[in-house]
XYZ file of C-alpha atoms in Angstrom:
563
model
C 89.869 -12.688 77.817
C 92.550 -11.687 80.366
C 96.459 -11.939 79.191
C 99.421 -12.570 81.033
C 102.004 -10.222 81.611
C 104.252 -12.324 79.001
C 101.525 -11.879 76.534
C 100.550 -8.796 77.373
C 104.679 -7.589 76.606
C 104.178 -9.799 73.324
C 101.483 -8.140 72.066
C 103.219 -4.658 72.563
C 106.118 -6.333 70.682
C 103.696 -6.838 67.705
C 102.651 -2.866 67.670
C 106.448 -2.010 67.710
C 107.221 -4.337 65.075
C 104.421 -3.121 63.044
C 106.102 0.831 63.628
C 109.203 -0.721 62.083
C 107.143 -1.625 59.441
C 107.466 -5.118 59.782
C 104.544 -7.264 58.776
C 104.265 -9.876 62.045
C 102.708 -12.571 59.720
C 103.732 -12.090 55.663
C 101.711 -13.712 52.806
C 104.463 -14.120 50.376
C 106.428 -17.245 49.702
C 109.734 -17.848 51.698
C 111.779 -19.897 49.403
C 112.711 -22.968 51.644
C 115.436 -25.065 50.083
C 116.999 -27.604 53.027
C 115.351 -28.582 56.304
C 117.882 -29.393 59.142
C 117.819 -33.304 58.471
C 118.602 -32.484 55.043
C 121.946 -30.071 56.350
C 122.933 -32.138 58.675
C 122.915 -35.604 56.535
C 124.466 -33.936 53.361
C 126.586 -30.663 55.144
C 128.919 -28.636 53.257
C 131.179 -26.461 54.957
C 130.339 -22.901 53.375
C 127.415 -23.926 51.622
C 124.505 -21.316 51.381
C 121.063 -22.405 52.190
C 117.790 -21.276 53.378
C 115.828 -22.895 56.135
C 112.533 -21.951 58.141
C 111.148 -23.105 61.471
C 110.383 -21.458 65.347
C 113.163 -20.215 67.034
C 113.363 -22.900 70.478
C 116.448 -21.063 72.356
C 119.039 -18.343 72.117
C 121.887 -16.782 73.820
C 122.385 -13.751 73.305
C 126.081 -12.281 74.330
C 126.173 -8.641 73.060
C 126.230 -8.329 69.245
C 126.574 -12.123 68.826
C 123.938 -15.264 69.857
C 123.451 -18.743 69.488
C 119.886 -19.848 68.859
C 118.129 -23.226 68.112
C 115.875 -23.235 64.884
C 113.173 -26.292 64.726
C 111.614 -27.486 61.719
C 109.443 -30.371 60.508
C 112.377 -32.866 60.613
C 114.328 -31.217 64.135
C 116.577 -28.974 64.949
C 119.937 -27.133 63.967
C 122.098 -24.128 65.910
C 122.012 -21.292 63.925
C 124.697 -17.866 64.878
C 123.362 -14.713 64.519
C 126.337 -11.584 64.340
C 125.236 -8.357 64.295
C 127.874 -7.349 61.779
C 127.129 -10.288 59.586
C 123.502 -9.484 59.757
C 123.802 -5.686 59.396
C 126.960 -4.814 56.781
C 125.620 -0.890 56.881
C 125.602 1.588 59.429
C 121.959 0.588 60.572
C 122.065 -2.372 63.236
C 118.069 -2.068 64.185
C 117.863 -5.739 62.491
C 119.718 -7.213 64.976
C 120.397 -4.852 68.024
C 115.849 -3.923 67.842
C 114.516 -6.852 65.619
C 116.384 -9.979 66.968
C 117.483 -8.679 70.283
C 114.278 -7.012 71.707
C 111.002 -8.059 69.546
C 111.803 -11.947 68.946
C 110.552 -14.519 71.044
C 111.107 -18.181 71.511
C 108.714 -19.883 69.641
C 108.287 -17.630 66.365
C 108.607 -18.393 63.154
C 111.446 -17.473 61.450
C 113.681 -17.819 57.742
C 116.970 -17.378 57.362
C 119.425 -17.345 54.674
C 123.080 -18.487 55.795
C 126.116 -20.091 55.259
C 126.867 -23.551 56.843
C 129.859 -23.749 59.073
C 130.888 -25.620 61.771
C 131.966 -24.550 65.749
C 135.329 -24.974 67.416
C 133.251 -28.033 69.724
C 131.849 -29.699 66.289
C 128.627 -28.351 66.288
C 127.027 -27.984 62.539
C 125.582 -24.525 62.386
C 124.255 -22.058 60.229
C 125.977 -18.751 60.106
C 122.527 -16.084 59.568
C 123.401 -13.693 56.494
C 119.679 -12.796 56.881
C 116.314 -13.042 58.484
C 112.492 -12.729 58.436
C 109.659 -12.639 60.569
C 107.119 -15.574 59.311
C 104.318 -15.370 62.367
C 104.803 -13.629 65.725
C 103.437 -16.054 68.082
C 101.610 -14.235 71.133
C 101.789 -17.113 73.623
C 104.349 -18.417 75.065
C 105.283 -21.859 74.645
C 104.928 -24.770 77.608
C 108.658 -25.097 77.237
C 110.713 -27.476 79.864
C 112.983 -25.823 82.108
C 116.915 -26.762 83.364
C 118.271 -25.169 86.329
C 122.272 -24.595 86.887
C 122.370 -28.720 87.978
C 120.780 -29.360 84.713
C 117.708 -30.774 86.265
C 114.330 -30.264 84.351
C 111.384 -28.749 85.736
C 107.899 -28.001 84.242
C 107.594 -30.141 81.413
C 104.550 -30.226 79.468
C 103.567 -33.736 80.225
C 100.177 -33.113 82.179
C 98.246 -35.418 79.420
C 94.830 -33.574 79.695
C 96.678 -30.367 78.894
C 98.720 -32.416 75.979
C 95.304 -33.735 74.338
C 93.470 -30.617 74.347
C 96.909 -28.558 72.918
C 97.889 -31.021 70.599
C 99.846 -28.322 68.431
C 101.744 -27.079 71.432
C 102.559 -30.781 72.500
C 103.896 -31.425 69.072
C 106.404 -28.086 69.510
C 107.455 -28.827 72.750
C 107.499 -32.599 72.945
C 109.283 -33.692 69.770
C 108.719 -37.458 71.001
C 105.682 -37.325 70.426
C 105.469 -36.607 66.710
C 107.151 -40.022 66.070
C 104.135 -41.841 67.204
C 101.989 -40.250 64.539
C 105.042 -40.696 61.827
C 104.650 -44.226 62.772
C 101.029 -43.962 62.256
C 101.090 -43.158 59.077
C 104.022 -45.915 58.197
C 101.634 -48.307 59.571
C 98.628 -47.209 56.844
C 101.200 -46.508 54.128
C 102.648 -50.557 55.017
C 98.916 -51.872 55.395
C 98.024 -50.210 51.806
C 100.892 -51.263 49.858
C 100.177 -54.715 51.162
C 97.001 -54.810 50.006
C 97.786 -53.425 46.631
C 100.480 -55.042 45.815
C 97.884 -58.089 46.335
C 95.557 -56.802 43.678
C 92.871 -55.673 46.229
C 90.910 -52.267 45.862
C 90.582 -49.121 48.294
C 87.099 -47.808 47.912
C 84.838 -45.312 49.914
C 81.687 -46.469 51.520
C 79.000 -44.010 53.830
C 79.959 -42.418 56.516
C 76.216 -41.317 57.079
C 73.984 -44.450 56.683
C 69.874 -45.251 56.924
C 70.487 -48.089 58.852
C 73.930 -48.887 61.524
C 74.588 -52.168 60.357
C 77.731 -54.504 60.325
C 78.407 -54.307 64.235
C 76.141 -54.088 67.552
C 76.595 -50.574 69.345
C 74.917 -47.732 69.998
C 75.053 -45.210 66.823
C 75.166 -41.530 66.566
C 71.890 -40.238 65.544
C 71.673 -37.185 63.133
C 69.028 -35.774 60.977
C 68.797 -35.255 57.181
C 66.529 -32.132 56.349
C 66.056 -32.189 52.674
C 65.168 -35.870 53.271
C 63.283 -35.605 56.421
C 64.713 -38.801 57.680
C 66.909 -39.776 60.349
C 71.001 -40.957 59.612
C 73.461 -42.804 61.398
C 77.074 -41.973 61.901
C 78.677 -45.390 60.760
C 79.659 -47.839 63.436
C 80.862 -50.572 60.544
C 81.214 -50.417 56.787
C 81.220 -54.483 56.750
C 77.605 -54.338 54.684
C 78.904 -51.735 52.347
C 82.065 -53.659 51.563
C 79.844 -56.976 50.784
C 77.865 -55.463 48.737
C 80.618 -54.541 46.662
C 81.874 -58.400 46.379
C 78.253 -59.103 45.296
C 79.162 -56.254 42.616
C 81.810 -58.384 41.095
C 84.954 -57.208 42.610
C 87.245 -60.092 43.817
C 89.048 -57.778 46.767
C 88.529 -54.528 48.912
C 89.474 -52.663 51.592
C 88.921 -49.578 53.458
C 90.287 -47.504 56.079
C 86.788 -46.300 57.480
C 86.453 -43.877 60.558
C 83.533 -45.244 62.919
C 81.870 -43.867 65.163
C 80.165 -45.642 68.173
C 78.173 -43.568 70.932
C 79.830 -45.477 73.712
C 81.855 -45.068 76.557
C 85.214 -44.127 76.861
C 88.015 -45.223 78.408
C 92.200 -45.871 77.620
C 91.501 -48.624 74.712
C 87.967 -46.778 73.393
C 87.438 -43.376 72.046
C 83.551 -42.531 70.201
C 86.076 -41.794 67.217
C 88.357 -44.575 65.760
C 89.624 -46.014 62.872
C 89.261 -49.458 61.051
C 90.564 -51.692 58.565
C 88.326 -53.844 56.801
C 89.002 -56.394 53.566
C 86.868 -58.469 51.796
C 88.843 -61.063 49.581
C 86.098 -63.674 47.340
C 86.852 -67.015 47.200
C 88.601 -67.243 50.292
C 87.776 -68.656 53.636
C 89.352 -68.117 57.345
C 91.810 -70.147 57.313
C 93.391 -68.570 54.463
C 92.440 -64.976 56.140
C 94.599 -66.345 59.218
C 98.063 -66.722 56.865
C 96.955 -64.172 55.332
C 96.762 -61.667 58.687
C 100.458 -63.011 60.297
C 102.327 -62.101 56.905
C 100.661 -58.465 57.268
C 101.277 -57.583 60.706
C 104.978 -59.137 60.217
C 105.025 -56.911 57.388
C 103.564 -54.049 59.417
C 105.568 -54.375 62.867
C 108.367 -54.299 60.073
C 107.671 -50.816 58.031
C 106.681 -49.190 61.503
C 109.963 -50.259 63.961
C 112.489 -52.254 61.898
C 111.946 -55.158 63.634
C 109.036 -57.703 64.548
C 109.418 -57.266 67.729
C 107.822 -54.785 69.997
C 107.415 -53.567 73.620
C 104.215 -52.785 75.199
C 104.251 -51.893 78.488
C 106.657 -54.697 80.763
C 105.527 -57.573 77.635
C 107.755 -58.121 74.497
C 105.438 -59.090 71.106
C 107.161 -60.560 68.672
C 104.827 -60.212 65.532
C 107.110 -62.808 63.409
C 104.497 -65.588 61.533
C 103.154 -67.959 62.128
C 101.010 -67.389 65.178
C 99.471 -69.711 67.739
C 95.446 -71.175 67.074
C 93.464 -72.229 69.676
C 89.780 -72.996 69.528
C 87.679 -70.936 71.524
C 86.109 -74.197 73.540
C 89.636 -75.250 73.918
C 90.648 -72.007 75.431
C 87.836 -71.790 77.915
C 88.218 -75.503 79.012
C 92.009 -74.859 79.006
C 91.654 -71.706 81.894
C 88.036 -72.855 83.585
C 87.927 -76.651 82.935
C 84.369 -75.978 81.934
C 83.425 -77.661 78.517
C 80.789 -75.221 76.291
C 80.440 -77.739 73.889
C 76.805 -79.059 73.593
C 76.207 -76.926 76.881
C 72.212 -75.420 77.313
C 72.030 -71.371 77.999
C 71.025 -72.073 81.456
C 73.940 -74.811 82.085
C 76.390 -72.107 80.630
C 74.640 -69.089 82.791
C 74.569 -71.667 85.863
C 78.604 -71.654 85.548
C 78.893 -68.120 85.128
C 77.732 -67.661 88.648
C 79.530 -70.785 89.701
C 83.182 -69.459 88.338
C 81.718 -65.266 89.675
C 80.689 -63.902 86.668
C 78.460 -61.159 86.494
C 75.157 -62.548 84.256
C 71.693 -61.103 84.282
C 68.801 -62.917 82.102
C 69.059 -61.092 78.819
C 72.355 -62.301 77.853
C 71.754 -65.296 76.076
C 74.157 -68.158 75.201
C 76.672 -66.265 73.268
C 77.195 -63.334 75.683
C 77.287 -66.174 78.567
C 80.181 -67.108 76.362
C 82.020 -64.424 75.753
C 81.966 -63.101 79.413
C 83.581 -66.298 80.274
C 86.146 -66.115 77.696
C 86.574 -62.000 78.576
C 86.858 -62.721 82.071
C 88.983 -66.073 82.354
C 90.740 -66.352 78.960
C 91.793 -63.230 76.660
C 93.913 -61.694 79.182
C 96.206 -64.798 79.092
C 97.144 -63.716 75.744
C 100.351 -61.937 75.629
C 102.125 -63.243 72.218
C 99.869 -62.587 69.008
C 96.916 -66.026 69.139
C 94.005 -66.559 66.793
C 91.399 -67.496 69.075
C 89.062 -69.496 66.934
C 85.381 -70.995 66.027
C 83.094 -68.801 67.899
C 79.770 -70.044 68.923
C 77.055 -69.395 66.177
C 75.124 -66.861 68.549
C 78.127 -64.516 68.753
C 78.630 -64.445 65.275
C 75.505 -63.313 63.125
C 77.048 -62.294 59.930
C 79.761 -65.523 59.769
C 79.399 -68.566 58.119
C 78.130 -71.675 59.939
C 81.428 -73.985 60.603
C 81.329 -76.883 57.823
C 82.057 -79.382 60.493
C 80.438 -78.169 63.719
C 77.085 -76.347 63.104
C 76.708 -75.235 66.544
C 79.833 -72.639 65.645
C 80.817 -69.972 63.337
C 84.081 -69.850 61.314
C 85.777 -66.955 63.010
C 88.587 -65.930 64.444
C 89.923 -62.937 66.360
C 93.673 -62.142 66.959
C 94.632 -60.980 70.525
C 97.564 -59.197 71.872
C 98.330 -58.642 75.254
C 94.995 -59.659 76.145
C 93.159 -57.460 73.983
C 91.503 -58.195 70.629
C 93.373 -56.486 67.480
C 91.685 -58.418 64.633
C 88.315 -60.211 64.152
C 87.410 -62.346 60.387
C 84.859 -64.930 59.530
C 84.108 -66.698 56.558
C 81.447 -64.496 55.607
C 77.944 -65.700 55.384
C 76.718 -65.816 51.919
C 73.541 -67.676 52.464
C 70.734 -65.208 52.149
C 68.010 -67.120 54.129
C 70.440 -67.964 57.020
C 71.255 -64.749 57.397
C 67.595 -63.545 57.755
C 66.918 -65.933 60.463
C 70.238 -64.588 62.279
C 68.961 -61.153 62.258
C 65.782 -61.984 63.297
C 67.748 -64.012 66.351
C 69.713 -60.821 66.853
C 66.449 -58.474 67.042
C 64.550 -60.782 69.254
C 68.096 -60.823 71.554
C 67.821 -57.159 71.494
C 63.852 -56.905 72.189
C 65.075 -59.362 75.370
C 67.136 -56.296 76.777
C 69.964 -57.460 75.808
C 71.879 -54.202 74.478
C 75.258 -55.423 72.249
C 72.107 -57.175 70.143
C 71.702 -55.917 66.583
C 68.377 -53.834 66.820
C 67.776 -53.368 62.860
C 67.648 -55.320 59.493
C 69.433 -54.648 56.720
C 66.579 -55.827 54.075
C 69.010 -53.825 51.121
C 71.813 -56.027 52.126
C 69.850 -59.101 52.296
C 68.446 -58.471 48.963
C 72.286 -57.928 47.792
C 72.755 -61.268 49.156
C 70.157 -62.772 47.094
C 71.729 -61.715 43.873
C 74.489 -64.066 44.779
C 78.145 -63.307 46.753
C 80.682 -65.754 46.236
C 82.384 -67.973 49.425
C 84.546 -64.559 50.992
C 86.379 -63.993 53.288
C 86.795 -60.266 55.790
C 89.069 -59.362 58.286
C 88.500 -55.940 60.534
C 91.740 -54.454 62.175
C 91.467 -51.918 64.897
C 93.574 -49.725 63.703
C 94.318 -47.411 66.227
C 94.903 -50.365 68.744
C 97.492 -51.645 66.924
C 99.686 -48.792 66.595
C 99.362 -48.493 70.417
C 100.758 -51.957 70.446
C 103.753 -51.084 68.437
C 104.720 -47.317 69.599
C 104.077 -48.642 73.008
C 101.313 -46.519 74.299
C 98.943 -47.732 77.092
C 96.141 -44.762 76.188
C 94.046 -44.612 73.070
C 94.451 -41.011 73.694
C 98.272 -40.833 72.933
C 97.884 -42.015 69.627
C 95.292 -39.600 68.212
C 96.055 -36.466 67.324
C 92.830 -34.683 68.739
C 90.999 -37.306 71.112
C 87.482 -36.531 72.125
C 87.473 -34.794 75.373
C 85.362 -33.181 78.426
C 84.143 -29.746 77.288
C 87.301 -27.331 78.987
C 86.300 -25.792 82.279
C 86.506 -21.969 81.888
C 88.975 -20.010 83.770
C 87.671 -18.216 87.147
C 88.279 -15.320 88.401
C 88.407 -14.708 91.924
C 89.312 -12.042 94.064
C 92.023 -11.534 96.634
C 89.804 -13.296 99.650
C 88.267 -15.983 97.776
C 91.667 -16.817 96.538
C 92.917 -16.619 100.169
C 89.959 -19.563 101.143
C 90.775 -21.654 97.724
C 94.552 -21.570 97.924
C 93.715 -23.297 101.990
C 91.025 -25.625 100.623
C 92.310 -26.650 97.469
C 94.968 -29.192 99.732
C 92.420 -30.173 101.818
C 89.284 -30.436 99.602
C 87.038 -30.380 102.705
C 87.300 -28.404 105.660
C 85.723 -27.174 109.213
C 84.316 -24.142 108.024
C 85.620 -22.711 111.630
C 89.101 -23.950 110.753
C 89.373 -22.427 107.429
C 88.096 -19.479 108.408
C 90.826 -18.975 111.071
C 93.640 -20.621 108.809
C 92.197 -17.870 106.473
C 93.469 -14.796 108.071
C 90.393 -13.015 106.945
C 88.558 -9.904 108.944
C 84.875 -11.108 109.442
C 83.936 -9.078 106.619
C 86.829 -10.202 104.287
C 85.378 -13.760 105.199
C 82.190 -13.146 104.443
C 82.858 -12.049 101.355
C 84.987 -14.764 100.143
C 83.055 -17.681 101.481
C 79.798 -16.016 99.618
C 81.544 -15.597 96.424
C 82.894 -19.161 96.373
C 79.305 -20.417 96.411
C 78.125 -18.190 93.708
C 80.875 -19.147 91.692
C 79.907 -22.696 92.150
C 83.510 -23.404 93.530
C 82.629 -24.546 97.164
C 79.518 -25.775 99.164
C 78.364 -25.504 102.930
C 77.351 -28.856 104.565
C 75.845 -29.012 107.551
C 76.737 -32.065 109.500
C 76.414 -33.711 113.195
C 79.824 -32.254 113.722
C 79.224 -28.975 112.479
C 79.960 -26.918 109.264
C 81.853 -28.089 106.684
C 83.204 -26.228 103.507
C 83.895 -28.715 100.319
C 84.875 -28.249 96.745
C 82.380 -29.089 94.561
């Protein structure tokens, strides 16, 4: 591993600290009593307390220095004196400790006295200090030059993803999206149980991926000798406990769906789902509107919400359409009583991508994905979905050619999907054995597998229910206004992290030139270069090995690329 020259000078900080016979990173208990929300909300002028966090600035001005202390709640000015600090004769504390072997971004405690600064500023006056944890690199800390204008933020979002922790230090914005994460799940929960309804557990690893179509992770059990699936839905699990006798439960599950990604989809995410018995979808639609209300509430103060140039309002009651009705509404093309060739014929007639294994249902839903959702800015139930999209929902009592299902959509995207759940134990055979023959067809968002365990749960008897699903990450995009996925997970899944190269002085000469350019005349380069033939050589070579650059040969000549 090769260090900088800042932590190279940290690390030598460390040894002399050690010679002092200072431990860099102490075991013992540092008796925290106030955090700098708590001093600033409740301050006492004079009042003693004693406070931890990394130090995040300091001027130092010969025996005295302001310095910045941040904590989990923010951050406080704290004075350090040298004659405060060291009463004795000895003033290596301050003048070898503080000045000299600190650095922004340790951890540090102090003991102090609150007071406050001729300019108003409340501050902690140090009495004394302690090393907590040395920290040997240095943090991706903004700059401000004399004009006050910033410069090298830490806002490059690969970088941010990968180094969540140092994103979290430096970016202090960015923790409130996660507090208002967990508002959301705390809100959700307390709604739920101050409803009566039950949190329970259900696999993670499961013999069959049921309750959704997508691909699965695949992992193998070796005291079993059988193959597992990372769960991509705990829907089954959750019915079987209604068949169990209990009359409502939910779970927060993590899923996991082998998939691609992109700024709404991550392999990784989390879901809400609830099964209440004796209830149907209607009910499950009131019931939805008074929970986000109640979430958009707990999480901002408000219903209302930004998300990117739209304002949600997430006050009930929320629009319904029918499916049918929205499609005719945006395409003036009625599905109802429609064939799966008359419905694929006007997929090609409105430009809609079709190939022959969808069958009726996907024709549907590509019309509705292409033409409809993204007309859907204010929170809409979009209901009664077509039986063949819908193979775990109840058939509609008045309509058997549909399901009764709904999903909620915001901004165009889908943040909520129910049914009345199908409780019928020989319809749902026959739709799985639809789904399997869909998926036999080639057609790959089919369910390939049958539950047979849940189907015999079914035949035990589960009362008329009713489940809702919430994506949950989605939704607190939607209200901490975040376009990416990625911004509101702490540790999103990510490329494996190119190692560093090293390069010598004339390959770095040729990748500084081509790095602007990306391709090049080789002949060009080499002249813009400034190389000796040899030098050249040399450089060009070790690119290649490297696997940094290629030749190609072309009709023009010689070109050098990045690969």
């Amino acid at each position: 591993m090769q260090l900088s020259e800042q932590e190279l000078v940290r690390r030598e900080k460390l040894a002399k600290l050690r010679a002092l016979d200072i431990n860099p990173y102490p075991a013992d208990l540092y008796p925290v009593n106030h955090t700098s929300k708590q001093i600033k909300s409740n301050f006492e002028e004079g009042k003693q307390v004693i406070i931890a966090g990394r130090l995040m600035s300091r001027r130092i001005q010969g025996k005295a220095s302001f310095a910045e202390l941040q904590d989990s709640e923010g951050r406080i000015q704290v004075y350090f004196n040298r004659d405060e600090i060291c009463t004795g004769e000895d003033k290596t504390l301050y003048n070898d400790v503080y000045k000299k072997l600190l650095d922004i971004g340790d951890f540090i405690g102090i003991e102090g006295d609150l007071f406050t600064t001729q300019v108003g500023e409340k501050t902690v006056l140090v009495k004394n200090f302690k090393l907590l944890s040395k920290a040997l690199k240095p943090l991706p800390l903004p700059k401000q030059d004399a004009e006050g204008n910033t410069y090298d933020k830490f806002n490059d979002p690969e970088m941010r993803y990968r180094q969540r922790y140092a994103d979290l230090a430096v970016n202090p914005h960015v923790k409130e999206v996660f507090v208002k994460r967990t508002k959301l799940f705390n809100a959700m929960r307390n709604f739920f149980n101050d409803a009566g309804y039950f949190e329970v557990e259900t696999p993670i690893l499961q013999p069959i991926p049921g309750g959704a179509a997508a691909r699965p992770f695949v992992t193998h059990h070796n005291s079993l000798d059988i193959p597992l699936y990372m769960r991509i839905a705990n829907e089954l699990y959750l019915k079987r406990l209604i068949v169990g006798g209990f009359d409502g439960v939910y779970e927060f599950s993590k899923n996991f769906r082998n998939e691609g990604m992109d700024r709404t989809h991550n392999p990784e995410f989390t879901a809400m789902e609830i099964y209440v018995a004796y209830k149907d979808y209607n009910w499950m639609m009131d019931f939805c509107e008074k929970l986000l209300e109640h979430c958009a509430i707990a999480v901002n103060g408000t219903t209302e919400s930004t998300f990117g140039e739209h304002k949600v309002n997430f006050k009930a009651p929320y629009k319904r359409i029918t499916m049918r009705d929205s499609i005719l509404e945006f395409t003036g093309f009625d599905i109802n009583n429609k064939s799966e060739d008359e419905i694929r014929q006007a997929c090609q007639d409105m430009g809609i991508e079709v190939d022959a294994t969808m069958g009726k249902g996907k024709l549907i839903d590509e019309i509705f994905g292409e033409k409809c959702e993204g007309n859907y800015i204010q929170p809409t139930f979009i209901t009664d979905y077509p039986k063949e999209m819908s193979p775990l929902c109840k058939e509609h009592r008045e309509n058997p050619e549909l399901t009764e299902r709904f999903e909620l959509m915001v901004c165009g995207k889908e943040i909520a999907n129910a049914y009345s759940e199908l409780n019928d134990p020989i319809d749902q055979r026959e739709r799985f054995e639809h789904q399997l023959r869909l998926a036999q067809k080639g057609d790959d968002e089919a369910t390939e597998f049958i539950d047979h365990d849940f189907l015999r749960a079914l035949e035990y008897g589960m009362p008329p229910t009713s489940g809702m699903g919430i994506g949950m990450d989605r939704l607190i995009m939607f209200l901490t206004n975040n376009q990416s996925i990625q911004e509101v997970l702490f540790f999103p899944q990510m490329k494996p992290e190119k190692k560093a190269v090293e390069m010598n002085d004339n390959e770095k000469a040729i990748f500084e030139i081509l790095k602007s350019e990306n391709r090049m005349d080789l002949n060009e380069l080499k002249s813009k270069s400034g190389l000796s033939n040899k030098g050249w050589d040399k450089g060009i070579k070790g690119l290649g090995k490297l696997g940094i650059t290629k030749v190609e040969k072309t009709d023009e000549g010689l070109y050098v690329e990045l690969k």
